[in-house]
Short mmCIF file of C-alpha atoms (C1' of nucleotides) in Angstrom, two decimals:
data_model
loop_
_atom_site.label_atom_id
_atom_site.label_comp_id
_atom_site.label_asym_id
_atom_site.label_seq_id
_atom_site.Cartn_x
_atom_site.Cartn_y
_atom_site.Cartn_z
CA MET A 311 52.61 99.53 113.57
CA LYS A 312 52.62 96.68 111.11
CA SER A 313 56.15 95.46 110.65
CA MET A 314 55.07 92.61 108.38
CA SER A 315 55.62 93.17 104.71
CA SER A 316 52.58 93.83 102.56
CA THR A 317 51.30 91.36 100.01
CA SER A 318 52.57 93.42 97.10
CA ASP A 319 56.01 93.50 98.69
CA LYS A 320 55.91 89.74 99.08
CA ILE A 321 54.93 89.42 95.43
CA LEU A 322 57.84 91.60 94.40
CA ASP A 323 60.25 89.69 96.64
CA ILE A 324 59.31 86.34 95.15
CA ALA A 325 59.25 87.69 91.61
CA GLN A 326 62.72 89.13 92.12
CA SER A 327 64.19 85.83 93.27
CA LEU A 328 62.49 84.07 90.37
CA ILE A 329 63.88 86.60 87.89
CA VAL A 330 67.35 86.20 89.37
CA ALA A 331 66.98 82.46 88.82
CA GLY A 332 65.49 82.45 85.34
CA GLY A 333 64.88 85.87 83.87
CA TYR A 334 61.73 87.54 82.57
CA ASN A 335 60.46 84.54 80.65
CA GLY A 336 61.53 82.18 83.41
CA PHE A 337 58.69 82.83 85.81
CA SER A 338 54.90 83.05 85.79
CA TYR A 339 52.09 84.33 87.95
CA ALA A 340 51.43 80.70 88.83
CA ASP A 341 54.95 80.42 90.28
CA ILE A 342 54.41 83.45 92.49
CA SER A 343 50.98 82.17 93.44
CA ALA A 344 52.39 78.84 94.58
CA ALA A 345 55.26 80.48 96.48
CA ILE A 346 53.21 82.80 98.67
CA GLY A 347 49.91 80.94 98.89
CA ILE A 348 47.65 83.33 97.05
CA ARG A 349 45.60 82.89 93.88
CA LYS A 350 46.85 84.10 90.51
CA ALA A 351 43.93 86.50 90.22
CA SER A 352 44.97 88.19 93.47
CA ILE A 353 48.36 88.95 92.01
CA HIS A 354 46.64 90.54 89.04
CA HIS A 355 44.79 92.73 91.52
CA HIS A 356 48.11 94.16 92.70
CA PHE A 357 49.86 94.09 89.34
CA PRO A 358 47.44 93.93 86.40
CA ALA A 359 50.10 92.98 83.87
CA LYS A 360 53.42 91.16 84.05
CA ALA A 361 55.33 93.96 82.34
CA GLU A 362 54.03 96.38 84.94
CA LEU A 363 55.00 94.09 87.81
CA VAL A 364 58.55 93.83 86.53
CA ALA A 365 58.76 97.55 85.82
CA VAL A 366 57.77 98.31 89.43
CA LEU A 367 60.21 95.65 90.61
CA VAL A 368 63.08 97.21 88.67
CA ASP A 369 62.15 100.66 89.97
CA ARG A 370 62.28 99.34 93.52
CA TYR A 371 65.56 97.57 92.85
CA THR A 372 67.12 100.66 91.31
CA LYS A 373 66.02 102.82 94.25
CA GLN A 374 67.42 100.33 96.76
CA ALA A 375 70.68 100.15 94.84
CA GLU A 376 70.95 103.89 94.55
CA ALA A 377 70.30 104.32 98.27
CA GLY A 378 72.85 101.63 99.09
CA LEU A 379 75.51 103.16 96.88
CA GLN A 380 74.78 106.60 98.26
CA SER A 381 75.11 105.45 101.87
CA LEU A 382 78.30 103.62 100.93
CA ARG A 383 79.65 106.91 99.69
CA GLU A 384 78.81 108.59 102.98
CA ARG A 385 80.01 105.86 105.29
CA ALA A 386 83.12 104.50 103.64
CA ALA A 387 86.17 106.58 104.30
CA SER A 388 87.98 106.47 100.99
CA PRO A 389 86.92 105.83 97.38
CA ALA A 390 89.03 102.68 97.44
CA ASP A 391 87.07 101.42 100.43
CA GLN A 392 83.82 102.26 98.69
CA LEU A 393 84.79 99.98 95.81
CA GLN A 394 85.82 97.30 98.25
CA PHE A 395 82.51 97.47 100.12
CA TYR A 396 80.65 97.37 96.81
CA ILE A 397 82.24 94.11 95.72
CA ASP A 398 82.08 92.73 99.25
CA TYR A 399 78.34 93.26 99.11
CA TRP A 400 78.08 91.10 96.00
CA ARG A 401 80.53 88.57 97.31
CA SER A 402 78.34 87.93 100.36
CA CYS A 403 75.15 87.87 98.23
CA ILE A 404 76.75 85.19 96.08
CA GLU A 405 78.37 83.20 98.85
CA ASN A 406 75.25 82.90 101.00
CA ALA A 407 73.19 82.49 97.83
CA SER A 408 70.74 85.17 98.96
CA GLN A 409 70.94 86.85 95.57
CA PRO A 410 73.51 85.22 93.33
CA PHE A 411 72.96 87.58 90.40
CA CYS A 412 72.04 91.19 89.72
CA VAL A 413 68.40 91.51 88.67
CA CYS A 414 69.23 94.08 86.02
CA ALA A 415 72.16 92.10 84.65
CA MET A 416 69.82 89.16 84.30
CA LEU A 417 67.20 91.24 82.52
CA ALA A 418 69.85 92.93 80.36
CA SER A 419 70.68 89.62 78.75
CA GLU A 420 67.08 89.40 77.56
CA MET A 421 67.01 93.09 76.58
CA GLN A 422 65.94 92.44 73.00
CA MET A 423 62.64 90.88 73.97
CA LEU A 424 61.81 92.89 77.07
CA PRO A 425 58.74 95.16 77.10
CA ASP A 426 59.82 98.78 76.54
CA GLU A 427 58.80 99.88 80.02
CA VAL A 428 61.16 97.29 81.50
CA ALA A 429 64.03 97.70 79.03
CA SER A 430 64.27 101.44 79.60
CA ARG A 431 64.49 100.94 83.35
CA VAL A 432 67.17 98.30 83.02
CA ARG A 433 69.18 100.65 80.82
CA ALA A 434 68.76 103.38 83.43
CA HIS A 435 70.17 101.12 86.13
CA PHE A 436 73.26 100.44 84.06
CA GLN A 437 73.71 104.16 83.56
CA ASN A 438 73.27 104.82 87.28
CA LEU A 439 75.80 102.20 88.27
CA ALA A 440 78.31 103.39 85.68
CA ALA A 441 77.87 106.95 86.90
CA TRP A 442 78.42 105.95 90.53
CA LEU A 443 81.55 103.97 89.70
CA THR A 444 82.82 106.82 87.54
CA SER A 445 82.44 109.35 90.32
CA VAL A 446 84.08 107.08 92.89
CA LEU A 447 87.02 106.45 90.56
CA GLN A 448 87.19 110.16 89.79
CA ALA A 449 87.31 110.99 93.50
CA GLY A 450 89.96 108.34 94.04
CA VAL A 451 92.15 109.89 91.39
CA GLU A 452 91.70 113.38 92.77
CA GLN A 453 92.67 112.19 96.25
CA GLY A 454 95.64 110.33 94.83
CA LEU A 455 94.32 107.03 96.18
CA LEU A 456 93.62 105.28 92.88
CA ARG A 457 95.79 104.91 89.83
CA LEU A 458 93.88 104.61 86.55
CA ASP A 459 95.42 104.16 83.14
CA ARG A 460 92.19 105.20 81.43
CA ARG A 461 89.63 107.93 81.87
CA PRO A 462 87.35 107.32 84.89
CA GLU A 463 84.25 106.70 82.76
CA GLU A 464 86.08 104.09 80.66
CA GLN A 465 87.54 102.44 83.74
CA ALA A 466 84.07 102.40 85.31
CA GLN A 467 82.64 100.53 82.32
CA MET A 468 85.52 98.07 82.49
CA LEU A 469 84.93 97.46 86.17
CA MET A 470 81.18 97.05 85.76
CA ALA A 471 81.71 94.54 82.96
CA SER A 472 84.17 92.65 85.11
CA VAL A 473 81.66 92.40 87.95
CA HIS A 474 78.83 91.18 85.72
CA GLY A 475 81.08 88.80 83.83
CA ALA A 476 82.34 87.42 87.12
CA MET A 477 78.76 86.74 88.22
CA LEU A 478 78.16 84.90 84.96
CA SER A 479 81.27 82.72 85.22
CA THR A 480 80.49 82.02 88.86
CA ARG A 481 77.08 80.75 87.83
CA ALA A 482 78.25 78.88 84.73
CA LEU A 483 81.00 77.03 86.57
CA GLY A 484 79.09 76.69 89.83
CA ASP A 485 82.01 78.04 91.84
CA PRO A 486 81.04 80.83 94.31
CA GLY A 487 84.67 81.63 95.03
CA LEU A 488 85.29 82.53 91.41
CA PHE A 489 83.56 85.90 91.78
CA ILE A 490 86.08 87.36 94.16
CA ALA A 491 88.95 85.63 92.35
CA ILE A 492 88.02 87.65 89.27
CA VAL A 493 86.95 90.96 90.77
CA GLY A 494 89.42 91.13 93.64
CA PRO A 495 92.56 91.55 91.51
CA GLU A 496 90.76 94.13 89.39
CA ILE A 497 90.19 96.31 92.45
CA ALA A 498 93.67 95.60 93.76
CA ARG A 499 95.16 96.90 90.53
CA LEU A 500 93.16 100.12 90.77
CA ARG A 501 94.47 100.64 94.28
CA GLY A 502 97.86 100.95 92.67
CA ALA A 503 99.26 97.42 92.33
CA MET B 325 76.86 68.45 45.02
CA LYS B 326 74.34 69.86 47.39
CA SER B 327 75.58 73.09 48.90
CA MET B 328 72.25 73.83 50.56
CA SER B 329 72.02 73.33 54.28
CA SER B 330 69.85 70.54 55.61
CA THR B 331 66.58 71.17 57.40
CA SER B 332 68.03 70.23 60.76
CA ASP B 333 70.87 72.70 60.22
CA LYS B 334 68.34 75.40 59.40
CA ILE B 335 66.42 74.56 62.57
CA LEU B 336 69.60 74.85 64.63
CA ASP B 337 70.54 78.13 62.92
CA ILE B 338 67.20 79.74 63.72
CA ALA B 339 67.09 78.31 67.22
CA GLN B 340 70.56 79.71 67.86
CA SER B 341 69.61 83.21 66.80
CA LEU B 342 66.46 82.98 68.91
CA ILE B 343 68.43 81.85 71.95
CA VAL B 344 70.91 84.67 71.45
CA ALA B 345 67.95 87.04 71.45
CA GLY B 346 65.98 85.65 74.35
CA GLY B 347 67.51 82.59 75.96
CA TYR B 348 66.17 79.08 76.53
CA ASN B 349 62.71 80.15 77.66
CA GLY B 350 62.59 82.89 75.05
CA PHE B 351 61.76 80.76 72.04
CA SER B 352 59.36 78.00 71.05
CA TYR B 353 58.96 75.40 68.35
CA ALA B 354 56.28 77.67 66.90
CA ASP B 355 58.84 80.45 66.46
CA ILE B 356 61.18 78.15 64.53
CA SER B 357 58.23 76.83 62.56
CA ALA B 358 57.25 80.33 61.45
CA ALA B 359 60.83 81.32 60.65
CA ILE B 360 61.67 78.50 58.25
CA GLY B 361 58.21 77.59 56.93
CA ILE B 362 57.86 74.11 58.30
CA ARG B 363 55.27 72.65 60.68
CA LYS B 364 55.98 72.26 64.39
CA ALA B 365 55.61 68.49 64.14
CA SER B 366 58.36 68.36 61.53
CA ILE B 367 60.74 70.01 63.96
CA HIS B 368 59.83 67.36 66.51
CA HIS B 369 60.76 64.77 63.90
CA HIS B 370 64.31 66.13 63.81
CA PHE B 371 64.52 67.02 67.50
CA PRO B 372 61.98 65.12 69.64
CA ALA B 373 62.38 67.37 72.67
CA LYS B 374 63.42 70.96 73.22
CA ALA B 375 66.15 70.05 75.69
CA GLU B 376 67.65 67.71 73.11
CA LEU B 377 67.54 70.36 70.40
CA VAL B 378 69.41 72.83 72.56
CA ALA B 379 71.88 70.19 73.72
CA VAL B 380 72.72 69.39 70.08
CA LEU B 381 72.90 73.10 69.34
CA VAL B 382 75.36 73.73 72.16
CA ASP B 383 77.43 70.74 71.05
CA ARG B 384 77.62 72.19 67.56
CA TYR B 385 78.45 75.64 68.91
CA THR B 386 81.18 74.29 71.16
CA LYS B 387 82.71 72.32 68.30
CA GLN B 388 82.67 75.36 66.01
CA ALA B 389 84.21 77.50 68.72
CA GLU B 390 86.87 74.95 69.49
CA ALA B 391 87.73 74.62 65.81
CA GLY B 392 87.85 78.40 65.45
CA LEU B 393 90.08 78.86 68.45
CA GLN B 394 92.32 76.04 67.30
CA SER B 395 92.75 77.51 63.82
CA LEU B 396 93.40 80.90 65.39
CA ARG B 397 96.22 79.30 67.31
CA GLU B 398 97.71 77.89 64.13
CA ARG B 399 97.27 80.96 61.95
CA ALA B 400 97.96 83.88 64.26
CA ALA B 401 101.64 84.54 64.68
CA SER B 402 101.89 85.47 68.33
CA PRO B 403 99.76 84.79 71.41
CA ALA B 404 99.07 88.52 71.57
CA ASP B 405 97.70 88.43 68.03
CA GLN B 406 95.60 85.40 68.91
CA LEU B 407 93.90 87.38 71.67
CA GLN B 408 93.44 90.30 69.31
CA PHE B 409 91.82 88.11 66.64
CA TYR B 410 89.59 86.56 69.28
CA ILE B 411 88.14 89.87 70.40
CA ASP B 412 88.05 91.16 66.82
CA TYR B 413 85.85 88.19 65.99
CA TRP B 414 83.35 89.22 68.65
CA ARG B 415 83.64 92.88 67.78
CA SER B 416 82.55 92.17 64.19
CA CYS B 417 79.77 89.80 65.33
CA ILE B 418 78.43 92.58 67.53
CA GLU B 419 78.92 95.44 65.10
CA ASN B 420 77.21 93.76 62.16
CA ALA B 421 74.66 92.29 64.57
CA SER B 422 75.14 88.81 63.12
CA GLN B 423 75.51 87.35 66.60
CA PRO B 424 75.51 90.02 69.27
CA PHE B 425 75.94 87.62 72.18
CA CYS B 426 77.61 84.32 72.97
CA VAL B 427 75.07 81.48 73.01
CA CYS B 428 76.64 79.89 76.06
CA ALA B 429 76.90 83.18 77.95
CA MET B 430 73.20 83.66 77.31
CA LEU B 431 72.37 80.16 78.53
CA ALA B 432 74.71 80.49 81.50
CA SER B 433 72.57 83.28 82.89
CA GLU B 434 69.65 80.83 82.99
CA MET B 435 71.86 78.03 84.33
CA GLN B 436 69.70 77.35 87.39
CA MET B 437 66.66 76.32 85.36
CA LEU B 438 68.34 74.67 82.40
CA PRO B 439 67.82 70.94 81.76
CA ASP B 440 70.86 69.00 83.00
CA GLU B 441 71.89 67.90 79.53
CA VAL B 442 72.13 71.56 78.49
CA ALA B 443 73.67 72.93 81.68
CA SER B 444 76.55 70.47 81.64
CA ARG B 445 77.39 71.40 78.05
CA VAL B 446 77.31 75.11 78.82
CA ARG B 447 79.66 74.54 81.73
CA ALA B 448 81.95 72.57 79.44
CA HIS B 449 82.11 75.47 76.99
CA PHE B 450 83.16 77.85 79.76
CA GLN B 451 85.88 75.41 80.77
CA ASN B 452 87.06 75.06 77.17
CA LEU B 453 87.26 78.79 76.64
CA ALA B 454 89.04 79.35 79.94
CA ALA B 455 91.52 76.62 79.06
CA TRP B 456 92.21 78.13 75.63
CA LEU B 457 92.75 81.60 77.06
CA THR B 458 94.96 80.17 79.79
CA SER B 459 97.19 78.39 77.32
CA VAL B 460 97.46 81.44 75.08
CA LEU B 461 98.36 83.65 78.03
CA GLN B 462 100.82 81.03 79.23
CA ALA B 463 102.49 80.91 75.82
CA GLY B 464 102.61 84.71 75.74
CA VAL B 465 104.43 84.78 79.04
CA GLU B 466 106.91 82.11 77.98
CA GLN B 467 107.68 84.02 74.79
CA GLY B 468 108.03 87.24 76.74
CA LEU B 469 105.26 88.87 74.72
CA LEU B 470 102.68 89.28 77.48
CA ARG B 471 103.06 90.69 80.94
CA LEU B 472 100.65 89.23 83.52
CA ASP B 473 100.44 90.22 87.14
CA ARG B 474 98.49 87.06 88.02
CA ARG B 475 98.75 83.39 87.21
CA PRO B 476 97.62 82.61 83.63
CA GLU B 477 94.51 80.71 84.73
CA GLU B 478 93.41 83.60 86.95
CA GLN B 479 94.11 86.13 84.24
CA ALA B 480 92.17 83.97 81.77
CA GLN B 481 89.10 84.00 84.02
CA MET B 482 89.41 87.76 84.37
CA LEU B 483 89.61 88.22 80.63
CA MET B 484 86.68 85.89 79.94
CA ALA B 485 84.56 87.76 82.49
CA SER B 486 85.52 91.05 80.90
CA VAL B 487 84.44 89.83 77.46
CA HIS B 488 81.07 88.53 78.68
CA GLY B 489 80.45 91.57 80.83
CA ALA B 490 81.27 93.79 77.88
CA MET B 491 78.69 91.96 75.77
CA LEU B 492 76.13 92.51 78.50
CA SER B 493 76.82 96.24 78.86
CA THR B 494 76.81 96.62 75.10
CA ARG B 495 73.37 95.08 75.00
CA ALA B 496 72.03 96.89 78.05
CA LEU B 497 73.11 100.29 76.86
CA GLY B 498 72.49 99.63 73.17
CA ASP B 499 75.95 100.87 72.21
CA PRO B 500 77.86 98.47 69.92
CA GLY B 501 81.07 100.46 70.32
CA LEU B 502 81.11 99.81 74.04
CA PHE B 503 82.34 96.24 73.59
CA ILE B 504 85.71 97.18 72.19
CA ALA B 505 85.96 100.17 74.51
CA ILE B 506 85.86 97.75 77.43
CA VAL B 507 87.81 94.79 76.07
CA GLY B 508 90.38 96.70 74.01
CA PRO B 509 92.19 98.30 76.97
CA GLU B 510 92.16 94.96 78.79
CA ILE B 511 94.11 93.36 75.95
CA ALA B 512 96.36 96.39 75.57
CA ARG B 513 97.36 96.12 79.22
CA LEU B 514 98.27 92.45 78.81
CA ARG B 515 100.49 93.37 75.86
CA GLY B 516 102.51 95.34 78.35
CA ALA B 517 100.89 98.74 78.75
"C1'" DC C 302 62.31 44.87 35.03
"C1'" DA C 303 58.78 44.86 38.51
"C1'" DT C 304 57.35 45.13 42.90
"C1'" DA C 305 57.20 44.94 47.54
"C1'" DA C 306 59.27 46.67 51.84
"C1'" DC C 307 61.34 50.23 54.03
"C1'" DC C 308 62.98 54.86 55.39
"C1'" DT C 309 62.91 59.69 55.61
"C1'" DT C 310 60.56 63.77 55.74
"C1'" DC C 311 56.87 66.34 56.15
"C1'" DC C 312 52.06 66.95 56.96
"C1'" DT C 313 47.18 67.55 59.51
"C1'" DA C 314 45.02 67.04 63.62
"C1'" DC C 315 45.17 66.42 68.16
"C1'" DT C 316 46.37 66.19 73.37
"C1'" DA C 317 47.30 67.90 78.14
"C1'" DG C 318 49.02 71.52 80.40
"C1'" DT C 319 50.39 76.42 81.16
"C1'" DA C 320 50.59 81.38 79.90
"C1'" DG C 321 48.69 85.98 81.01
"C1'" DG C 322 44.49 87.99 81.95
"C1'" DT C 323 39.25 88.89 83.20
"C1'" DA C 324 34.48 88.88 85.59
"C1'" DG C 325 32.09 88.86 89.35
"C1'" DA C 326 31.01 87.29 94.16
"C1'" DC C 327 32.20 87.83 98.89
"C1'" DA C 328 34.12 89.54 103.29
"C1'" DA C 329 36.37 92.74 106.04
"C1'" DA C 330 37.98 97.08 106.98
"C1'" DA C 331 37.88 102.51 106.41
"C1'" DT D 1135 29.13 102.66 102.29
"C1'" DT D 1136 32.72 102.59 99.66
"C1'" DT D 1137 37.15 100.64 99.13
"C1'" DT D 1138 40.44 96.93 99.38
"C1'" DG D 1139 41.83 92.35 99.04
"C1'" DT D 1140 40.89 87.88 98.09
"C1'" DC D 1141 38.44 84.28 96.09
"C1'" DT D 1142 36.19 80.91 92.40
"C1'" DA D 1143 35.61 80.24 87.85
"C1'" DC D 1144 36.61 81.16 83.57
"C1'" DC D 1145 38.75 82.76 78.90
"C1'" DT D 1146 41.90 82.77 74.92
"C1'" DA D 1147 46.35 81.98 73.25
"C1'" DC D 1148 50.18 79.37 73.38
"C1'" DT D 1149 53.39 75.52 75.22
"C1'" DA D 1150 55.76 71.02 74.28
"C1'" DG D 1151 54.73 66.88 72.57
"C1'" DT D 1152 52.01 62.79 70.05
"C1'" DA D 1153 49.35 59.92 66.59
"C1'" DG D 1154 48.89 58.59 62.27
"C1'" DG D 1155 49.23 59.13 57.52
"C1'" DA D 1156 50.83 60.84 52.64
"C1'" DA D 1157 54.67 61.49 49.40
"C1'" DG D 1158 58.94 60.32 47.75
"C1'" DG D 1159 63.22 57.94 47.45
"C1'" DT D 1160 66.12 53.59 48.32
"C1'" DT D 1161 66.87 48.99 48.68
"C1'" DA D 1162 65.93 44.11 48.57
"C1'" DT D 1163 63.55 40.37 46.27
"C1'" DG D 1164 60.74 38.06 42.73
#
DNA sequence: CATAACCTTCCTACTAGTAGGTAGACAAAA
DNA sequence: TTTTGTCTACCTACTAGTAGGAAGGTTATG
């Protein structure tokens, strides 16, 4: 059994952290090469083109996210707790700086100049996340645990925007605590103020 | 009387629209050159280095924004109306595609790899905007026109995040109507549900 | 007035360095 | 032996930035 991660996984890991830092145009094959001690040409062996690399990366990210959200749904007792765990996940990512921004949020800002194969996947992730939030909010309403003043799908979009906007302000102002200061009250209000 | 804009203004105009589309690393002197029919070297005459160009651009943007927000404060009758005009401004920018994203929000996402002279100015813009929103919310509370369930400065950060997040979702999902669908209810709730 | 000096703006032509990407050799493993 | 992964060496296109000069206007001086 080889528990070490494969080269292509390492490439994707580094590329992901570089994208989180600077977006699609903010990294190069040379950066990855330097980070994992492999030649540029070897990266091209695994991922012939940059657009393809990022498309695979977003696919992987979306799958991981979907699995995480799904398991959250199974483990967390109530819809309210599911929301809480969701934002707690991001809070810890931001506070320990392991991943201070969502890959797809980062790429979404550059949407207009992303290769089609990447842009469509980023859009899909937004749809997935909105759908998950919608269904959690919906369930919360049905169980009488959440109080919404809008339709679940609208409220889901509002919440998603709040989360992404909070990441942006956190980064712009360099204050890790700002994320939870923004998103926390939003969740609290949904719980029924 | 010369009503035509100067070359350096044209350079900044184009650079701004290119940054809105693709961020700091998403444009080059060659792009500007092609857009306004001037050689690259001539752009370097006006702005010796890219970091300087963008720093000047952000200064100009911040001044324009500050002037706009200030005049909004003087013209709009109530704090509630001031908020409404603020989001209406962005709604029209997004709907007619004249400027579908805030320059500083775009740059903020790349914060970690921005030259210092740019990063500090972007941070300043976030502080300015937060301060303006805070004071408007504060005034709304004092006049009994707005109902906040948090301190004005917290509520201002929440609103700012909502606006930026709404821009991001709008872009990611390619749905211009999404902006107002997200931000509208947020304002409505502040007005007192 | 004439003219010399200067300043601004733009140009052509260039540099060093980096981008993504390719060709082919080599070694090790299946 | 064929496949897989890595390498060296290279390519073309593009990056920011520089050197030096031409054209035109402005200002100072004779």
